[in-house]
PDB file of C-alpha atoms in Angstrom:
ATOM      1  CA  UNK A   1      -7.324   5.085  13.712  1.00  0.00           C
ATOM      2  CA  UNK A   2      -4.072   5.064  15.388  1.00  0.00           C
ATOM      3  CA  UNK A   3      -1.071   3.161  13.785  1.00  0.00           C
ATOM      4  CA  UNK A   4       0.296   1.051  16.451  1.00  0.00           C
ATOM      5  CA  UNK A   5       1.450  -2.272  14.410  1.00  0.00           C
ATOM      6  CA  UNK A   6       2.919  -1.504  10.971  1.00  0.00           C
ATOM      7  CA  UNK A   7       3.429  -4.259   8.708  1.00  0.00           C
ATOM      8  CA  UNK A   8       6.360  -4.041   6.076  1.00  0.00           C
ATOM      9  CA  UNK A   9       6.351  -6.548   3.466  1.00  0.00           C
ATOM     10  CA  UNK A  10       9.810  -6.917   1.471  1.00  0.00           C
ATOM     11  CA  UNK A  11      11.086  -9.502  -1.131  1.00  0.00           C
ATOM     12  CA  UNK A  12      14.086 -11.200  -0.449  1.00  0.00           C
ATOM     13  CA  UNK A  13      16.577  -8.785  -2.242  1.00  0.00           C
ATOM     14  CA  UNK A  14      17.203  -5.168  -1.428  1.00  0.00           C
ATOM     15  CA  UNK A  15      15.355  -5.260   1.859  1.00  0.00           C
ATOM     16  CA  UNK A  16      17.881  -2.867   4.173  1.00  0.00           C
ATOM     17  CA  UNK A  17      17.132   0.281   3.181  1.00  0.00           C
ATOM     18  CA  UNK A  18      13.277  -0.805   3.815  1.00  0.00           C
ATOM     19  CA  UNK A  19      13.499  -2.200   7.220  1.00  0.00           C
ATOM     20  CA  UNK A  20      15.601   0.788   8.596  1.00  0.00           C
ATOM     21  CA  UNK A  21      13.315   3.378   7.343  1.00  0.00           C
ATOM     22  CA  UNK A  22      10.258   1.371   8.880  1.00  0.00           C
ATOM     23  CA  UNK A  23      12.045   1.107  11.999  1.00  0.00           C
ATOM     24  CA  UNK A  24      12.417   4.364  11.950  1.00  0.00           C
ATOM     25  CA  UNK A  25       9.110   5.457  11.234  1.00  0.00           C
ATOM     26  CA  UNK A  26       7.965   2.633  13.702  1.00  0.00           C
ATOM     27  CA  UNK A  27      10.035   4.107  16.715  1.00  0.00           C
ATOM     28  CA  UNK A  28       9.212   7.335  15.738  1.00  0.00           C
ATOM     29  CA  UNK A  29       5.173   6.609  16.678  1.00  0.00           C
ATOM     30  CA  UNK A  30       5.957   4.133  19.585  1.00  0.00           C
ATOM     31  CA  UNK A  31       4.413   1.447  16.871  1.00  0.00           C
ATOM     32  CA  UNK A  32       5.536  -2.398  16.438  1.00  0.00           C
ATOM     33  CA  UNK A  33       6.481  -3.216  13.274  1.00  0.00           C
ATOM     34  CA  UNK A  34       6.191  -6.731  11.728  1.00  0.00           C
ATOM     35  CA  UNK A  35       8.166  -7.714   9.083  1.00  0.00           C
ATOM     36  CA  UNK A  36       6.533 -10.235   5.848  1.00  0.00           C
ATOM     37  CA  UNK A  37       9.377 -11.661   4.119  1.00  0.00           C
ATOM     38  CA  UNK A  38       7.533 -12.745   1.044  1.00  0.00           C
ATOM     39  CA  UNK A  39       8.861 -15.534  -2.073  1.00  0.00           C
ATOM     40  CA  UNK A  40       7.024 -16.485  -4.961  1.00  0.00           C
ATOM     41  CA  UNK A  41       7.494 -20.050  -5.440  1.00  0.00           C
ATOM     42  CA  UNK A  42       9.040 -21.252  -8.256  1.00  0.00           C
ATOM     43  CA  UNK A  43       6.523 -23.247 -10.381  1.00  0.00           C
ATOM     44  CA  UNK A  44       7.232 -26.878 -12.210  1.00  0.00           C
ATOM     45  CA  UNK A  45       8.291 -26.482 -15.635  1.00  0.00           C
ATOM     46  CA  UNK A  46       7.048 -28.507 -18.034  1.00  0.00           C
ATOM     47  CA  UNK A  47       9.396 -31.529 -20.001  1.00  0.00           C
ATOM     48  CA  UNK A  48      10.386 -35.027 -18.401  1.00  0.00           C
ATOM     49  CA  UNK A  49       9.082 -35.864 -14.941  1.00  0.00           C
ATOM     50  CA  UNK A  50      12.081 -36.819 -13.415  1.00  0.00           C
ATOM     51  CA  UNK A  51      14.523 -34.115 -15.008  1.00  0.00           C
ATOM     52  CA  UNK A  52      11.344 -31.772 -13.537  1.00  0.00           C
ATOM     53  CA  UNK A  53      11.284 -33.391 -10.228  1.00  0.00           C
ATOM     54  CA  UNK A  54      15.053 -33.242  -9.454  1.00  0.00           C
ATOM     55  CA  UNK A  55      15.690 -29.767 -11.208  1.00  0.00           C
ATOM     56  CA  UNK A  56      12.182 -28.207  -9.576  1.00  0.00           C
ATOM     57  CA  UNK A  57      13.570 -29.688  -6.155  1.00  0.00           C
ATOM     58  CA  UNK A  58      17.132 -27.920  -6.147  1.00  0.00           C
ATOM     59  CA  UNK A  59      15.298 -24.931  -7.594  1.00  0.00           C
ATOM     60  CA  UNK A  60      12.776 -24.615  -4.602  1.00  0.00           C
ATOM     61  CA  UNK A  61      15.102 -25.600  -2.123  1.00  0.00           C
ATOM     62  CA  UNK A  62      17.325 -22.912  -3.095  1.00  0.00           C
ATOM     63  CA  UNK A  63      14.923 -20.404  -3.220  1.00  0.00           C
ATOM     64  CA  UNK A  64      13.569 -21.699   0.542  1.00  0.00           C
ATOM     65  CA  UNK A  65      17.135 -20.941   1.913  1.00  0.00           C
ATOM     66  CA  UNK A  66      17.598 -17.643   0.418  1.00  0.00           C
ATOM     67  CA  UNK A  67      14.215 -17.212   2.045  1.00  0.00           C
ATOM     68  CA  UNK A  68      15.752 -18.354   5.326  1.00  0.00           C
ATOM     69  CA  UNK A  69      18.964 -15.959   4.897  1.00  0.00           C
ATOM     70  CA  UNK A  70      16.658 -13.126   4.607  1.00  0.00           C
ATOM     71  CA  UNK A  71      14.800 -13.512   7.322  1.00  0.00           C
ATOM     72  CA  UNK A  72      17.721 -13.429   9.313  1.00  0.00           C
ATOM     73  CA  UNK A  73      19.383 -10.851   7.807  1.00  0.00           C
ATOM     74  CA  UNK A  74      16.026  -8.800   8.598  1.00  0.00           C
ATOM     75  CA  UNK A  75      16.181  -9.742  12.303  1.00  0.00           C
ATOM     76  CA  UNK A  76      19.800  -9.108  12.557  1.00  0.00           C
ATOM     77  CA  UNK A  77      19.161  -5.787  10.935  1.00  0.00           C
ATOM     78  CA  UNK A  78      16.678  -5.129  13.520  1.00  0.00           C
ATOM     79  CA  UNK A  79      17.839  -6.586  15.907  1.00  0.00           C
ATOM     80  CA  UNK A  80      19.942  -3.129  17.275  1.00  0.00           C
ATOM     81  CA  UNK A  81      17.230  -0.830  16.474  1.00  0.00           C
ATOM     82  CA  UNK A  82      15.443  -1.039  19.808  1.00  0.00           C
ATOM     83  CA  UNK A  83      11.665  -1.444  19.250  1.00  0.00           C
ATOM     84  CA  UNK A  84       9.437  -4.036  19.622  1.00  0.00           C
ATOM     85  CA  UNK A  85       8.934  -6.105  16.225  1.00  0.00           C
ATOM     86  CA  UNK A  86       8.805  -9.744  14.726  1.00  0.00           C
ATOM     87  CA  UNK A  87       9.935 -11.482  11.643  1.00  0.00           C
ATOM     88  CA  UNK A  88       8.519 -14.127   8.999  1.00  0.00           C
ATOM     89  CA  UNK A  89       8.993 -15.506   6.102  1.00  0.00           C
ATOM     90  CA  UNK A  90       6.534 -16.529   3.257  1.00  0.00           C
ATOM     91  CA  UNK A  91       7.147 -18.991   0.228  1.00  0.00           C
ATOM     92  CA  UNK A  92       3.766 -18.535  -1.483  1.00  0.00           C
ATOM     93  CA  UNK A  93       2.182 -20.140  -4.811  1.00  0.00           C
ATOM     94  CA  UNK A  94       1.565 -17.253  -7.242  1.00  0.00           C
ATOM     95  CA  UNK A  95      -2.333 -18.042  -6.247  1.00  0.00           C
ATOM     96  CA  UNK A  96      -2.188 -18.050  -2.515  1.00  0.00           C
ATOM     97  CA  UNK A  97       0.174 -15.226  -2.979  1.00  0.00           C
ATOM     98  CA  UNK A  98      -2.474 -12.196  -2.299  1.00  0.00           C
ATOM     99  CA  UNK A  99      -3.926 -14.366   0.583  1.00  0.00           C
ATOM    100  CA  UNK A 100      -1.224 -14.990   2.230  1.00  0.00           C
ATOM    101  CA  UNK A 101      -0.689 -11.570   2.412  1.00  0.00           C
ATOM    102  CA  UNK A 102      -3.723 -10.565   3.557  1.00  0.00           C
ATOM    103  CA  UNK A 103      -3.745 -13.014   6.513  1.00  0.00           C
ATOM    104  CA  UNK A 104      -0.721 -11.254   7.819  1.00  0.00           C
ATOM    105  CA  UNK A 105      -2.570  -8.123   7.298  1.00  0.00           C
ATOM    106  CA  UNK A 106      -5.094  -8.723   9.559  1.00  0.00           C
ATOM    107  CA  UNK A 107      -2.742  -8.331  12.291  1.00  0.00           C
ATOM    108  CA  UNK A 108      -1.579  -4.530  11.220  1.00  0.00           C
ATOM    109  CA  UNK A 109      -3.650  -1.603  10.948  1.00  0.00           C
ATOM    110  CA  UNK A 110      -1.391  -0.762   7.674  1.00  0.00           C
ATOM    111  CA  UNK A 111       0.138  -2.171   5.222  1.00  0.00           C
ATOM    112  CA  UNK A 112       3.798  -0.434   4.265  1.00  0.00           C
ATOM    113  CA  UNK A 113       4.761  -0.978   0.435  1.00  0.00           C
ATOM    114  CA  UNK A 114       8.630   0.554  -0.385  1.00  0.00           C
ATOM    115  CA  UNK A 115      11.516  -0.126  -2.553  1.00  0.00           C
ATOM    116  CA  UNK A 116      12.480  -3.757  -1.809  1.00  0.00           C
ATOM    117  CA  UNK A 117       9.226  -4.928  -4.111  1.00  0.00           C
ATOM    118  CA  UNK A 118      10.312  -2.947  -6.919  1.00  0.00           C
ATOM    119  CA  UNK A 119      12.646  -5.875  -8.248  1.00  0.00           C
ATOM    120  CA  UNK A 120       9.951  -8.125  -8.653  1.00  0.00           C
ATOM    121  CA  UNK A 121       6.761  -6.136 -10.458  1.00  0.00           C
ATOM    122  CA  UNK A 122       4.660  -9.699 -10.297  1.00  0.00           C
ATOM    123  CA  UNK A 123       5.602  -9.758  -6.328  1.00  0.00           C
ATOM    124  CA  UNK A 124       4.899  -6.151  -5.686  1.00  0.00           C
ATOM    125  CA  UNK A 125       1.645  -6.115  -7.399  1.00  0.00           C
ATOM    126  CA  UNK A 126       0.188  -9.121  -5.510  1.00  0.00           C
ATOM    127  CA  UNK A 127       1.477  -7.925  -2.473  1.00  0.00           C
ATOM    128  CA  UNK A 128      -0.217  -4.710  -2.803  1.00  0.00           C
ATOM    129  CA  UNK A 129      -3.577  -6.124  -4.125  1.00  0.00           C
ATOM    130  CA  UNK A 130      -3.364  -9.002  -1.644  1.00  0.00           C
ATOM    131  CA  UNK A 131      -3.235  -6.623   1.618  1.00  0.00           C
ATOM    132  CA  UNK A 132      -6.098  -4.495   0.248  1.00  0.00           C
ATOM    133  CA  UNK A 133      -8.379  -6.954  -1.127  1.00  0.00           C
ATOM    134  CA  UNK A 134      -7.942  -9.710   1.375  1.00  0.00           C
ATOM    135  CA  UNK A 135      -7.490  -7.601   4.440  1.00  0.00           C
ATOM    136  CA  UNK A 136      -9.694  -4.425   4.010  1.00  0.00           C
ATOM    137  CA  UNK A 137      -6.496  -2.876   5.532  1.00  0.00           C
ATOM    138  CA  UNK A 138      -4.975   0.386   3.758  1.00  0.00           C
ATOM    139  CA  UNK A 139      -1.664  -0.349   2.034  1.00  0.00           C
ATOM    140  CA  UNK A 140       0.761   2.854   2.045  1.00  0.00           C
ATOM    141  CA  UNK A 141       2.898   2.920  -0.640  1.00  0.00           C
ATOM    142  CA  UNK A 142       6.251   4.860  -1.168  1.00  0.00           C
ATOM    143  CA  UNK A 143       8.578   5.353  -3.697  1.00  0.00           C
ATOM    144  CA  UNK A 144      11.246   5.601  -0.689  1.00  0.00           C
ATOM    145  CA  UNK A 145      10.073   5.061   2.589  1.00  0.00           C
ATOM    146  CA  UNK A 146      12.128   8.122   4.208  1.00  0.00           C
ATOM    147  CA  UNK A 147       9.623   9.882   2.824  1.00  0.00           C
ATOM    148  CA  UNK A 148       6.517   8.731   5.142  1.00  0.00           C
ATOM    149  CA  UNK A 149       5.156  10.180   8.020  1.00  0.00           C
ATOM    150  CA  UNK A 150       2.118   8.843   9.706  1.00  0.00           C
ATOM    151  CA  UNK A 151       2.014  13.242  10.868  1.00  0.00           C
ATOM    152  CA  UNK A 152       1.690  14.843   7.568  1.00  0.00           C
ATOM    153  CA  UNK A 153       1.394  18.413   7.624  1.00  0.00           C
ATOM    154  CA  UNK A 154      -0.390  18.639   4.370  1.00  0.00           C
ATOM    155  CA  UNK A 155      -2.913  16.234   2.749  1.00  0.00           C
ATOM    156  CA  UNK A 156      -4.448  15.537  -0.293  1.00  0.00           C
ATOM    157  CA  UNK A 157      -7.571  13.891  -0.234  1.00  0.00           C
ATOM    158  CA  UNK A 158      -9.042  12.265  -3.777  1.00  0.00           C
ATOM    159  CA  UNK A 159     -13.096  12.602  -3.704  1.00  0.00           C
ATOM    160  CA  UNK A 160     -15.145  10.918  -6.170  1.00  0.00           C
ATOM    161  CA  UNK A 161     -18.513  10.336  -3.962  1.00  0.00           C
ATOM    162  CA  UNK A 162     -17.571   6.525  -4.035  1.00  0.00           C
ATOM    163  CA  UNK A 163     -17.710   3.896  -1.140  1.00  0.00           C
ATOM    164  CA  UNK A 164     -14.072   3.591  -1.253  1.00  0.00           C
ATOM    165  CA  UNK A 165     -13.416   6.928  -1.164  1.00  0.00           C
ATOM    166  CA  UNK A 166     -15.282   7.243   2.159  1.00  0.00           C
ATOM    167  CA  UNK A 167     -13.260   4.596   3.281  1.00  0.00           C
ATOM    168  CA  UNK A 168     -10.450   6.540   2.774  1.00  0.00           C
ATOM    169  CA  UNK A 169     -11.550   9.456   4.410  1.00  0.00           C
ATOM    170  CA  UNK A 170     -12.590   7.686   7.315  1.00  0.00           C
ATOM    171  CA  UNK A 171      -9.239   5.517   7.591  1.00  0.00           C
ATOM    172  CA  UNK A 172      -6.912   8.908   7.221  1.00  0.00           C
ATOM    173  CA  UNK A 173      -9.127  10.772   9.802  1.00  0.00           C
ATOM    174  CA  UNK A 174      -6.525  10.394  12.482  1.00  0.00           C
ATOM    175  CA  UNK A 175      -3.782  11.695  10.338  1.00  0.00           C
ATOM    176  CA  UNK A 176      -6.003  14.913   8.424  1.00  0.00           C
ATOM    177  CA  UNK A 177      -7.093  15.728  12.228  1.00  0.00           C
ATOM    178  CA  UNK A 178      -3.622  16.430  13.020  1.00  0.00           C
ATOM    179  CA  UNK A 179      -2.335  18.190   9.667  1.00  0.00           C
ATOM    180  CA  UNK A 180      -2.037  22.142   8.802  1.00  0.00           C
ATOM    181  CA  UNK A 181      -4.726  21.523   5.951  1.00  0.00           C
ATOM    182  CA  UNK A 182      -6.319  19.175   4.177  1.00  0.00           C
ATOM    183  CA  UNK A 183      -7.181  19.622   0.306  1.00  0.00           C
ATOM    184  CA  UNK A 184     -10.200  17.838  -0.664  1.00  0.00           C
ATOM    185  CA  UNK A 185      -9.866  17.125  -3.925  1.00  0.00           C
ATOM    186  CA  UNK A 186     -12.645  16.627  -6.751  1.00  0.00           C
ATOM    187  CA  UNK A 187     -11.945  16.584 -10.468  1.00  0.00           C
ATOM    188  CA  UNK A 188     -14.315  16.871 -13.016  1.00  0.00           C
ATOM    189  CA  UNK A 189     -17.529  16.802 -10.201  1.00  0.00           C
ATOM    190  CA  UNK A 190     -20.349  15.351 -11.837  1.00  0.00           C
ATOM    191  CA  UNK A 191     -24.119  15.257 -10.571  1.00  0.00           C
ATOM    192  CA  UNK A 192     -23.713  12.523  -7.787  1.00  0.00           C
ATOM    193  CA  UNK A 193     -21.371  14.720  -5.665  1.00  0.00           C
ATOM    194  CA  UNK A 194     -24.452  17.076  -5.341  1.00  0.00           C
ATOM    195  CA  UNK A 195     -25.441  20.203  -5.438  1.00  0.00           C
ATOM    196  CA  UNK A 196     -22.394  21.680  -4.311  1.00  0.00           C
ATOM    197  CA  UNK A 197     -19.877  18.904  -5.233  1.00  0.00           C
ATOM    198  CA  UNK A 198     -17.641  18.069  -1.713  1.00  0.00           C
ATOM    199  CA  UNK A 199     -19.391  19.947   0.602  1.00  0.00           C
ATOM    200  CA  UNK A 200     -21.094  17.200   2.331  1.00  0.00           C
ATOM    201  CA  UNK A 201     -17.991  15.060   3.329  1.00  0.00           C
ATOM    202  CA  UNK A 202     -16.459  18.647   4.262  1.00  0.00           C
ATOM    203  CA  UNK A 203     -19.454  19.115   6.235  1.00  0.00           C
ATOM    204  CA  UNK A 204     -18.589  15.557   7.798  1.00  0.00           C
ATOM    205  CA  UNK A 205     -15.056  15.974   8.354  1.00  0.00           C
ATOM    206  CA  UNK A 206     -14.735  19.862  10.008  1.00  0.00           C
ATOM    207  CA  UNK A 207     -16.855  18.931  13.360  1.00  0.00           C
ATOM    208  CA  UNK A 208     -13.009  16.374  13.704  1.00  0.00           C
ATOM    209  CA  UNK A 209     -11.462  19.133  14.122  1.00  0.00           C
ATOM    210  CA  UNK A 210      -9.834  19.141  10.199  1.00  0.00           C
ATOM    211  CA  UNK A 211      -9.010  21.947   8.272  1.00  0.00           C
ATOM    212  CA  UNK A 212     -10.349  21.071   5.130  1.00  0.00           C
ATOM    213  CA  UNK A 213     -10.434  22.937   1.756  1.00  0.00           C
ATOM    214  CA  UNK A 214     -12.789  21.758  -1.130  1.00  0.00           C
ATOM    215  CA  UNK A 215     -11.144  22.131  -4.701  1.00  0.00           C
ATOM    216  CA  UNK A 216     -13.142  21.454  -7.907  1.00  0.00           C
ATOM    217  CA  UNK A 217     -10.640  21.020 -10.207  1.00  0.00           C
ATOM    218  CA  UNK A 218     -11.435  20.528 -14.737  1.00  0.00           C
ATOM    219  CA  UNK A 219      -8.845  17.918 -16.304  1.00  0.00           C
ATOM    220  CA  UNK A 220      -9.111  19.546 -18.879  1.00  0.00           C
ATOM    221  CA  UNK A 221      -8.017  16.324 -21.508  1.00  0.00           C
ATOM    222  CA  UNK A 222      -5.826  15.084 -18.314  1.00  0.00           C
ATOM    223  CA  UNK A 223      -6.144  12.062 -16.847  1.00  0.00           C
ATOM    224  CA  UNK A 224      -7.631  12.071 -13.035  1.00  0.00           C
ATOM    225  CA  UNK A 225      -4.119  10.499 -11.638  1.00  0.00           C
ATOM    226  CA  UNK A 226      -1.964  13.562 -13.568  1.00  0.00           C
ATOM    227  CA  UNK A 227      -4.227  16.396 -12.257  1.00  0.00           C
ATOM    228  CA  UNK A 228      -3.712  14.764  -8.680  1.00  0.00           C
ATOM    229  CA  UNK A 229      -0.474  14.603  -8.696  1.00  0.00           C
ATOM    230  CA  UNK A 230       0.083  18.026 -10.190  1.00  0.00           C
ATOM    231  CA  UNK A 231      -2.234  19.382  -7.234  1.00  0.00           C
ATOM    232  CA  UNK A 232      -0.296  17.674  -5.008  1.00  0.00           C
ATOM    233  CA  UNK A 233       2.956  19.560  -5.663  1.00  0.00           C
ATOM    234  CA  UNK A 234       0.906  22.781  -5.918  1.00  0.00           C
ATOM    235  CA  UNK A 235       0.158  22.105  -2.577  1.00  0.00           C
ATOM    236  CA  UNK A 236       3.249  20.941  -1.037  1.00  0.00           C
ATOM    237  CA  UNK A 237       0.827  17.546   0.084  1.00  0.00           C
ATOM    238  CA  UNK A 238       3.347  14.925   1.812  1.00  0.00           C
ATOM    239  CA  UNK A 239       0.213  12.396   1.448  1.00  0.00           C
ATOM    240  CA  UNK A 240      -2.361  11.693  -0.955  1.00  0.00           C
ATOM    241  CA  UNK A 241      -5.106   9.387   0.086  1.00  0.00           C
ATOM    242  CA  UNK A 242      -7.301   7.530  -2.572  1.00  0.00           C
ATOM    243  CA  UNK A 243      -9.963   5.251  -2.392  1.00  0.00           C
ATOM    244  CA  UNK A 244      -8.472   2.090  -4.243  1.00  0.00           C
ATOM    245  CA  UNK A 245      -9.999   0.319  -7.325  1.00  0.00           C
ATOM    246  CA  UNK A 246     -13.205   1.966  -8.151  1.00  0.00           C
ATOM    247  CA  UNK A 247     -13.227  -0.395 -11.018  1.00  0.00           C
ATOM    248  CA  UNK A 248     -12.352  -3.893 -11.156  1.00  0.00           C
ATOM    249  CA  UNK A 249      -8.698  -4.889 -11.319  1.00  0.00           C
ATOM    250  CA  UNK A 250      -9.099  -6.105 -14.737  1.00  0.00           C
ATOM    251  CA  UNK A 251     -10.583  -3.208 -15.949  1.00  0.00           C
ATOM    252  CA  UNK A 252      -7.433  -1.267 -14.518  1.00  0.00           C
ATOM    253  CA  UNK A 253      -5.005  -3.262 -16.148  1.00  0.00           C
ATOM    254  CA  UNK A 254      -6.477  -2.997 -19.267  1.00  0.00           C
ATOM    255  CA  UNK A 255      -7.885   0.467 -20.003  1.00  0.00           C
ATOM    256  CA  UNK A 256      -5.444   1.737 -17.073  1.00  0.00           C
ATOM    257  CA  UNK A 257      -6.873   3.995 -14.134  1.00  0.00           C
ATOM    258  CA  UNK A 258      -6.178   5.965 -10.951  1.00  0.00           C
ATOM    259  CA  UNK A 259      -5.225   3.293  -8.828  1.00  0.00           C
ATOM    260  CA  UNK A 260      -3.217   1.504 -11.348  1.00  0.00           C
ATOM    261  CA  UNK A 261      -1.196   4.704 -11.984  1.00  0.00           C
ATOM    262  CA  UNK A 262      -0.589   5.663  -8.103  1.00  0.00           C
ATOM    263  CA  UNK A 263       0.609   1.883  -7.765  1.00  0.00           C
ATOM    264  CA  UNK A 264       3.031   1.813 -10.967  1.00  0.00           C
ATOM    265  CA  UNK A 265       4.719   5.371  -9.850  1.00  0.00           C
ATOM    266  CA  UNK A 266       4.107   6.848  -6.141  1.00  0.00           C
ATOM    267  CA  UNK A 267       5.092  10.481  -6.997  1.00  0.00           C
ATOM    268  CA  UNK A 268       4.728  11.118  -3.117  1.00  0.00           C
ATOM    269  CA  UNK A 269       3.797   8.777  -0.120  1.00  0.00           C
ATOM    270  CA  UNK A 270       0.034   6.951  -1.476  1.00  0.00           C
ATOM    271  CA  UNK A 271      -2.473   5.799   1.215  1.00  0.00           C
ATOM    272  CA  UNK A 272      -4.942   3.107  -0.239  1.00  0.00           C
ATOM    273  CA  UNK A 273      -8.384   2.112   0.807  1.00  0.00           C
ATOM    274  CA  UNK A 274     -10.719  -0.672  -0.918  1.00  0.00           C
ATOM    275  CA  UNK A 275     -14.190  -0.882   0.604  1.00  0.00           C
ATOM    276  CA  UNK A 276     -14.026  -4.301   1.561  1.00  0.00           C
ATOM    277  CA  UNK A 277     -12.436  -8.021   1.015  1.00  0.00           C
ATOM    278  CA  UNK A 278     -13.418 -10.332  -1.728  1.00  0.00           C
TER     279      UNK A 278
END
């Protein structure tokens, strides 16, 4: 699939850096880029009804105008960058957070996930899960967004014989078609990946035209997310794609996991799959 509308979600603090790298990228591929300016709402607290009501007003109305002033700071920023692009703005219920989200989604064949989140972990992580769980959309996540290229020369592609992984593989085909090489990556190949563990979705992917090399690769007492990332710098990758939550999300919250990992600390540019919405 070819990225031609890119959706950036930011908070409402530290969005420049953000929108000027997406623009960038966004100009780069000829893409539009859509812009989610996103708020959690501020909830009632609990005490006196009318000390709540007055104190919970002032408190949501002042985070509504911040809201306001960063959506126009985001289409003033943009304003000069010359590509085609649109802004909104979001006050969302913690609930309705994840489907608000995804709604947007719907309307962008990826979801891109920077630095402007990172002041707000309960905002980032319901942005992230909202836009793959209620959108089926991949999410791309940076730990700075000058990093990304929708061209990478080198890719690493995580293989675990899952649903989600072929998701993955089928979402990134666009991109692995046009890189040097792709590593396909398994770690610790059990039984279900077959006789000869990778081979199959190697089989599937060389007729596209990539250039794909299968590594089997033993933990060895590591968890899967280290061994990725170390392969990743042993390979000079510029992208890993992953299949996102195997598990469920509570499970990866609790006993931690792949996805969980790659979400908490991007060592390089992250492209997410799920299978499908909930």
């Amino acid at each position: 699939m070819t990225y031609k509308t890119i959706l950036l979600v930011v908070g409402i603090s530290q969005l420049e850096d953000d929108l000027r790298a997406a623009a960038d990228l966004c100009a780069s591929e000829g893409a539009h880029l859509s812009v989610l300016v996103s708020k959690i709402a501020t909830l009632p607290p609990m005490g006196d009804l009318a000390a709540i009501s007055a104190a919970w007003i002032d408190s949501r109305d002042g985070d509504m105008e911040q809201l306001r002033q960063s959506v126009r700071e985001a289409r003033e920023i943009l304003g000069s960058a010359g590509l085609s692009y649109d802004v909104v703005g979001r006050y969302s219920e913690t609930m309705r957070l994840g489907q608000d989200v995804g709604e947007r989604a719907w309307y962008a064949d990826v979801t891109l996930v920077g630095t402007s989140l990172r002041v707000d972990d309960l905002l980032r992580r319901g942005v992230i899960e909202g836009a793959l769980f209620y959108s089926a959309r991949p999410v791309l996540l940076a730990a700075n967004l000058r990093s990304v290229t929708l061209e990478p020369k080198n890719v690493l592609l995580a293989w675990n014989s899952t649903i989600e992984s072929a998701r993955a593989a089928r979402e990134s085909l666009d991109m692995m078609q046009n890189a040097e090489g792709v590593h396909l990556v398994l770690v610790d190949p059990k039984t279900k990946n077959g006789e000869e563990p990778g081979a199959d979705v190697a089989t599937y992917l060389a007729p596209h035209g990539v250039k794909v090399a299968v590594d089997q690769l033993a933990s060895a007492g590591r968890r899967v997310e280290e061994v990725l990332a170390q392969h990743a710098r042993d390979t000079s990758a510029d992208l890993t794609v992953i299949g996102a939550y195997g598990h469920s999300r509570i499970r990866e919250r609790v006993f931690g996991g792949a996805t969980k990992s790659m979400i908490d600390a991007p060592m390089l540019p992250v492209l997410m799959v799920r299978a499908g919405c909930i």
